[in-house]
Structures are given as C-alpha cells and as structure tokens.
Amino acid sequence: MKKSSGKLLEVKNLHVSFQTHGGEVHAVRGVDFDIEQGETLAIVGESGCGKSVTSLAVMGLIPKPHGKIVAGSIQFKGTEITALSAKRMRRIQGSDLSMIFQDPMTALNPTLTIGSQLTEGIIYQKKLSRQAAHQKAIEMLQLVGLSNAEQRMKQYPHQFSGGMRQRIVIAMALICKPSLIIADEPTTALDVTIQAQILELFDQIQEETNVSMIMITHDLGVVAKTADRVAVMYAGKIVEMGNKRDIFYHAKHPYTQALLNAIVRLDLPSDTLKPIEGAPPDLFAPPQGCSFCDRCPFAMEVCRHVQPPTTAVDDHHTADCWLLDKRADAIRQKVEIY
Ligand code: SF4
C-alpha cells in the first residue's frame, strides 16, 4: 500500500483499453485527477470521450476479460485499488464507493420490493440487523424526499415514477454512508423539472453528508449547477481542468470553447450557437499529435505530430494546447522546436 497524500481519490496516468474484433480501443489515455472530501468534480465531454470508462475504472467495474487497466494508479483513501482482489474491491463498492447510473431501472430489480433492495446492501456491508437496516432505509427514503417511507418500502419499482425511482437509487447509493459517489449521467433519462429537483437533492445531500461526488455528464447545464471543479475530456484524455469559473468564463482549450459555443444561452442570440463540426478521432489508432487537430480552427503543423504539453494557466487551471505553450510564437513562425 502506497502512502496517502490526504486526497480522497488520486488517479494518475490511467490508461484503459478494450480488446474488440476490430482491434484494441484505447478508451482512456493517461488521465490524471484528484478529489477532496466534500468536493464535486464534473467530468464532461462528448459520448465516447472516455468519461464513463474512467468512472468504471475507479469503481473497479471495467468489464473483463475484454477491458483492462493497462497502466496507471488509482488511490482511494491511500489504498491502491487497482491492486485489490475482487473480494476486497466488493467490500469497498457499495459501502465507501457508490455509483448512480443514468437509468434507475438498471439499478433496481423489478421483482424485489424497494425495502429489500435498500436493506440488502447495508446488511451485507455493515452487518446490521434486519430491523436496524429497515429503520436506516426509511431514514434514507425520507432524506431523498419520498413521503410515506414506511409504506413505500413494501412497493415494487414499477409502482414509482422515473424521478421517484432515481431518488430510490440515490437512497441506495447513500445508505452505507459512502465517501465518494460517482453519478453517471444521473438526470439524462429524466424530464427537465424532475432533473432540476434531483440536482437540488444532490446539493442538499452533499451539504448534509459531506460526500464527494464525481458527476459524469455531457450536459454543461448539469455542470453549472453541481460542480466545484471541471475536467473536460476529449478522445480519452483530460484536455482542460479548472474550477467551474475557469471553465465557464476563462476556457483556454479550443475544444472547451467549442463545447461552450455549442450550448443554447438565453443571454445570446441564437445565431451565436455553433455546433462542433466533424467527429472525434478513431481510438483504435489514436492520433500521434493533438486529438482535436482535425476539428480545431487554430491547428498548426506541430499539432499534427506532437502531443501538446499540459500548461498551467494558474494554480488550479491547466490545459493541453500548443497555443498556451511558451514556444507558441516560434511555432506560429514555423521555427523548428523539435
Ligand atoms: Fe488546436 Fe493545436 Fe491546441 Fe490542439 S494543440 S487544440 S490542434 S491549437
């Protein structure tokens, strides 16, 4: 076991690949981030950028044998979890680390009552008696805003609306008092009103329990409502990371700027809305240089051949783009730097 630096979670140089009929897909390619207790980190990017695979790696849920953590380290509370046995990882999953998926129906068993699904985990993980677990489950249903909790315990998933089911899933994720919850697109399947209620609920729960959260989303509106810090992923890499303000008001990476230009803003005319042209690169054969090169209006020759270095914009804000490098002027004047 390596020494802890005091961070709740530290991910370093994470690489995850999948073997497919078409070859090896390099889904995550050198991801670094950390998270402190009580903090919410949003990981944002288009579909296929590697954000969900990163979260599955943290949860120890990369599907085997096709998926594999090829390199890197994931330390949770100072323990290297990539090296844990399946048995020890199962002890952490669902107790200290919890996950909320997009579709609540995938997390709920339609044949079991809500009560038995809520109590099952805590009886196994915390060795509570049935009666104590039952009481705890009722408290959790009340915490997530479900009325008549005692009666609700006897009902089945199909007897609840989509928003209520997602509240139950959140109660399940919270019941063992985890230190970290990973929420993967937790409101995407819900309509806008329910979505706003669930995001408010996350806020309230975090204030009451100080749980840390990783919010995986493609929706910058969700990021704006929930995040403290934001990691922008593109083609398996984090290309920009900063506080929410840095990302929304001082974005430095052309991809982050393009994402922001692609969202509807009520304070701007609709003709300022610009979809991002083109598609992300093929991760069977990732590009040698900057992955955003083919879609970037500022691309230079060096971008095609050499990966951009990570540049610190300030203490908490970094971006991987040649435009920020101190050699950028020389690059623009086509002076050979390599
Ligand atoms: Fe664009 Fe080059 Fe920056 Fe990549 S490194 S985002 S291609 S300017």
Short mmCIF file of C-alpha atoms and ligand atoms in Angstrom, two decimals, residues 253-254 290 292-293 296 298-300 303 308 320-323, ligand 1:
data_model
loop_
_atom_site.label_atom_id
_atom_site.label_comp_id
_atom_site.label_asym_id
_atom_site.label_seq_id
_atom_site.Cartn_x
_atom_site.Cartn_y
_atom_site.Cartn_z
CA HIS A 253 -8.67 24.93 -24.80
CA PRO A 254 -10.31 25.28 -28.25
CA CYS A 290 -3.31 16.64 -30.63
CA PHE A 292 -8.60 17.72 -31.55
CA CYS A 293 -6.43 18.68 -34.53
CA CYS A 296 -9.59 22.75 -34.40
CA PHE A 298 -6.29 27.05 -34.76
CA ALA A 299 -4.40 23.84 -35.62
CA MET A 300 -0.73 24.30 -36.55
CA CYS A 303 -0.30 19.91 -33.50
CA PRO A 308 0.51 19.30 -26.73
CA ASP A 320 -3.26 20.82 -23.09
CA CYS A 321 -2.85 23.05 -26.12
CA TRP A 322 0.17 24.25 -28.09
CA LEU A 323 -1.30 27.77 -28.18
FE1 SF4 B 1 -5.88 23.16 -31.62
FE2 SF4 B 1 -3.27 22.67 -31.75
FE3 SF4 B 1 -4.37 23.44 -29.46
FE4 SF4 B 1 -4.83 21.01 -30.44
S1 SF4 B 1 -2.88 21.81 -29.74
S2 SF4 B 1 -6.32 22.36 -29.57
S3 SF4 B 1 -4.91 21.43 -32.64
S4 SF4 B 1 -4.21 24.63 -31.36
#
